[in-house]
Tab-separated table of C-alpha atoms and ligand atoms in Angstrom:
chain	number	residue	atom	x	y	z
A	1	MET	CA	59.362	55.574	10.420
A	2	THR	CA	60.581	56.790	13.746
A	3	LYS	CA	62.101	60.303	13.550
A	4	VAL	CA	64.685	61.846	15.751
A	5	LEU	CA	65.679	65.332	16.042
A	6	PHE	CA	68.882	66.491	18.135
A	7	VAL	CA	68.672	69.989	19.499
A	8	CYS	CA	71.319	72.318	21.318
A	9	LEU	CA	71.769	76.271	21.256
A	10	GLY	CA	73.721	76.845	17.931
A	11	ASN	CA	73.363	73.671	16.104
A	12	ILE	CA	76.688	73.800	15.042
A	13	CYS	CA	78.897	71.706	17.789
A	14	ARG	CA	76.721	69.187	20.017
A	15	SER	CA	73.544	68.351	18.103
A	16	PRO	CA	75.156	68.056	14.417
A	17	THR	CA	77.721	65.518	16.383
A	18	ALA	CA	74.826	63.643	17.860
A	19	GLU	CA	73.200	63.552	14.529
A	20	GLY	CA	76.150	62.264	12.872
A	21	VAL	CA	77.045	59.688	15.518
A	22	PHE	CA	73.594	58.569	15.698
A	23	ARG	CA	72.961	57.994	12.089
A	24	ASN	CA	76.104	56.262	11.873
A	25	LEU	CA	74.725	53.913	14.467
A	26	VAL	CA	71.629	53.328	12.554
A	27	ARG	CA	73.426	52.709	9.154
A	28	ARG	CA	75.624	50.255	10.733
A	29	GLN	CA	72.564	48.328	12.195
A	30	ASN	CA	70.784	48.481	8.578
A	31	LEU	CA	68.222	50.616	10.129
A	32	GLY	CA	68.246	53.511	7.525
A	33	ASP	CA	64.647	53.057	6.231
A	34	ALA	CA	63.130	52.755	9.685
A	35	ILE	CA	64.811	55.835	11.521
A	36	GLY	CA	65.495	59.016	10.398
A	37	THR	CA	67.485	61.842	11.943
A	38	ASP	CA	67.791	65.686	11.638
A	39	SER	CA	69.280	68.381	14.273
A	40	ALA	CA	68.338	72.130	14.950
A	41	GLY	CA	69.356	74.871	17.361
A	42	THR	CA	66.999	76.816	19.667
A	43	SER	CA	68.942	79.914	18.531
A	44	GLY	CA	68.843	81.271	14.846
A	45	TRP	CA	72.563	82.448	15.312
A	46	HIS	CA	74.189	79.999	12.928
A	47	ILE	CA	71.539	79.349	10.266
A	48	GLY	CA	73.042	77.800	7.182
A	49	ALA	CA	76.299	77.271	8.632
A	50	PRO	CA	78.121	74.140	8.569
A	51	PRO	CA	79.383	72.486	11.917
A	52	ASP	CA	82.065	74.165	13.925
A	53	PRO	CA	85.425	73.012	12.191
A	54	ARG	CA	86.611	71.649	15.900
A	55	SER	CA	83.386	69.235	15.875
A	56	CYS	CA	84.020	68.189	12.180
A	57	ALA	CA	87.850	67.430	13.097
A	58	GLU	CA	86.831	65.439	15.994
A	59	ALA	CA	84.192	63.474	14.247
A	60	GLN	CA	86.388	62.859	11.243
A	61	ARG	CA	89.175	61.415	13.747
A	62	ARG	CA	86.635	59.022	14.866
A	63	GLY	CA	85.759	58.111	11.447
A	64	ILE	CA	82.440	59.963	10.989
A	65	ARG	CA	81.649	62.702	8.449
A	66	ILE	CA	79.352	65.623	9.563
A	67	ASP	CA	80.445	68.339	7.096
A	68	ASP	CA	77.277	67.886	4.957
A	69	LEU	CA	75.019	69.319	7.828
A	70	ARG	CA	73.608	72.676	7.981
A	71	SER	CA	72.376	74.697	10.897
A	72	ARG	CA	68.690	75.574	11.082
A	73	LYS	CA	66.410	76.887	14.022
A	74	VAL	CA	64.026	74.492	15.677
A	75	GLU	CA	60.539	75.376	14.733
A	76	VAL	CA	56.872	74.490	16.319
A	77	ALA	CA	56.219	72.037	13.461
A	78	ASP	CA	59.224	69.992	14.643
A	79	PHE	CA	57.249	68.698	17.760
A	80	SER	CA	54.566	66.897	15.197
A	81	ARG	CA	57.228	65.817	12.837
A	82	PHE	CA	59.802	64.230	15.217
A	83	ASP	CA	58.858	61.293	17.514
A	84	TYR	CA	61.757	62.232	19.607
A	85	VAL	CA	63.208	65.732	20.266
A	86	ILE	CA	66.273	65.168	22.123
A	87	ALA	CA	67.757	68.362	24.185
A	88	MET	CA	71.519	68.320	24.737
A	89	ASP	CA	71.474	70.411	28.037
A	90	GLU	CA	68.749	71.661	30.450
A	91	ALA	CA	68.481	75.110	29.103
A	92	ASN	CA	67.816	73.486	25.603
A	93	ARG	CA	65.297	71.554	27.197
A	94	ALA	CA	63.500	74.614	29.069
A	95	ASP	CA	63.586	76.515	25.667
A	96	LEU	CA	62.024	73.357	23.798
A	97	GLU	CA	59.122	73.044	26.555
A	98	ASP	CA	58.383	76.604	26.148
A	99	LEU	CA	57.924	76.395	22.412
A	100	CYS	CA	56.360	73.075	22.415
A	101	PRO	CA	52.354	72.591	22.095
A	102	THR	CA	51.602	71.041	25.693
A	103	PRO	CA	50.184	67.567	24.470
A	104	LEU	CA	53.546	66.877	22.599
A	105	ARG	CA	55.891	67.782	25.444
A	106	GLY	CA	56.521	64.070	26.114
A	107	ARG	CA	58.620	63.947	22.890
A	108	ILE	CA	61.356	65.974	24.605
A	109	HIS	CA	63.866	64.001	26.391
A	110	LEU	CA	67.247	64.902	27.591
A	111	PHE	CA	70.089	63.212	25.888
A	112	THR	CA	71.993	62.294	28.810
A	113	GLU	CA	68.859	60.133	30.183
A	114	PHE	CA	70.014	57.651	27.624
A	115	ALA	CA	73.604	57.453	29.060
A	116	PRO	CA	74.775	54.070	31.028
A	117	GLU	CA	74.242	55.826	34.361
A	118	GLY	CA	70.958	57.300	33.046
A	119	THR	CA	70.852	60.401	35.089
A	120	GLY	CA	73.207	62.867	33.372
A	121	SER	CA	72.750	66.675	33.760
A	122	GLY	CA	73.208	67.284	30.103
A	123	VAL	CA	76.176	67.566	27.221
A	124	PRO	CA	78.274	70.634	28.225
A	125	ASP	CA	78.605	73.365	25.625
A	126	PRO	CA	82.275	73.021	24.166
A	127	TYR	CA	82.028	76.166	22.119
A	128	TYR	CA	84.098	78.223	24.331
A	129	GLY	CA	86.746	75.909	25.570
A	130	GLY	CA	89.548	73.876	24.061
A	131	THR	CA	89.623	70.936	21.637
A	132	ASP	CA	89.709	68.488	24.494
A	133	GLY	CA	86.157	69.432	25.334
A	134	PHE	CA	85.161	68.402	21.884
A	135	ALA	CA	86.714	64.864	22.396
A	136	ARG	CA	85.033	64.460	25.916
A	137	VAL	CA	81.788	65.757	24.258
A	138	PHE	CA	82.216	63.118	21.615
A	139	ASP	CA	82.622	60.380	24.140
A	140	LEU	CA	79.398	61.438	25.970
A	141	ILE	CA	77.423	61.759	22.904
A	142	THR	CA	78.634	58.414	21.602
A	143	GLU	CA	77.248	56.633	24.833
A	144	CYS	CA	73.966	58.499	24.934
A	145	ALA	CA	73.379	57.694	21.191
A	146	GLU	CA	73.870	54.012	21.871
A	147	GLY	CA	71.585	54.210	24.587
A	148	LEU	CA	68.849	56.222	22.587
A	149	LEU	CA	69.204	53.695	19.654
A	150	ALA	CA	68.742	50.797	22.001
A	151	ARG	CA	65.741	52.470	23.422
A	152	ILE	CA	64.017	53.226	20.032
A	153	VAL	CA	64.587	49.632	18.705
A	154	ALA	CA	63.250	47.992	21.668
A	155	GLU	CA	60.260	50.432	21.496
A	156	ARG	CA	59.554	49.551	17.745
A	157	ARG	CA	59.906	45.577	18.471
A	158	GLU	CA	57.429	46.054	21.180
A	159	SER	CA	54.918	48.043	18.896
A	160	ASN	CA	55.423	45.561	15.984
A	161	ALA	CA	54.737	42.809	18.310
A	162	ARG	CA	51.354	44.493	19.276
B	201	LIG	P1	76.325	74.275	20.189
B	201	LIG	O1	77.581	75.070	20.649
B	201	LIG	O2	75.094	74.916	20.959
B	201	LIG	O3	76.636	72.771	20.791
B	201	LIG	O4	76.195	74.417	18.492
B	201	LIG	C1	77.411	76.503	20.527
B	201	LIG	C2	77.515	77.001	19.192
B	201	LIG	C3	77.717	78.532	19.271
B	201	LIG	C4	77.497	79.393	20.263
B	201	LIG	C5	77.125	78.793	21.382
B	201	LIG	C6	77.191	77.379	21.688
B	201	LIG	N1	77.597	80.536	20.138
B	201	LIG	O5	77.444	81.495	21.115
B	201	LIG	O6	77.468	81.265	18.963
């Protein structure tokens, strides 16, 4: 199984949205037995909390449920458990690199690397903004999730062919 962990600061806005969007794509492609998902925060500020109501509302507006998810803090063991550790922004990536054992650092990626343009500077934090920020973040997350899934499917196909 290929395992993917989405990471942001609080694990209540961006990374649970990313997990929800990505797992929905995985299910739609009947890859639920092949690709596993989770999310976590670099802070422990919201441990045990469900996603922010604004993230839940935006997801539900797009036909996706994320209210079953609960916040947890990222831990060192995650770098050996997950094949892909996906940072939402540059600050999250820097924090993950500090925590990650050096040989496993290649597992850390910036989510926006998988957007169609490929060089985005991260998913902006919508927490302190208005609801339109949540809608924009949802659109960006969808683009990145589609790109990431395409990359993983291609990689699995290559490794199966070997
Ligand atoms: P997230 O957003 O990292 O996308 O979950 C935030 C959630 C909470 C806080 C900051 C960002 N906070 O300061 O509590």
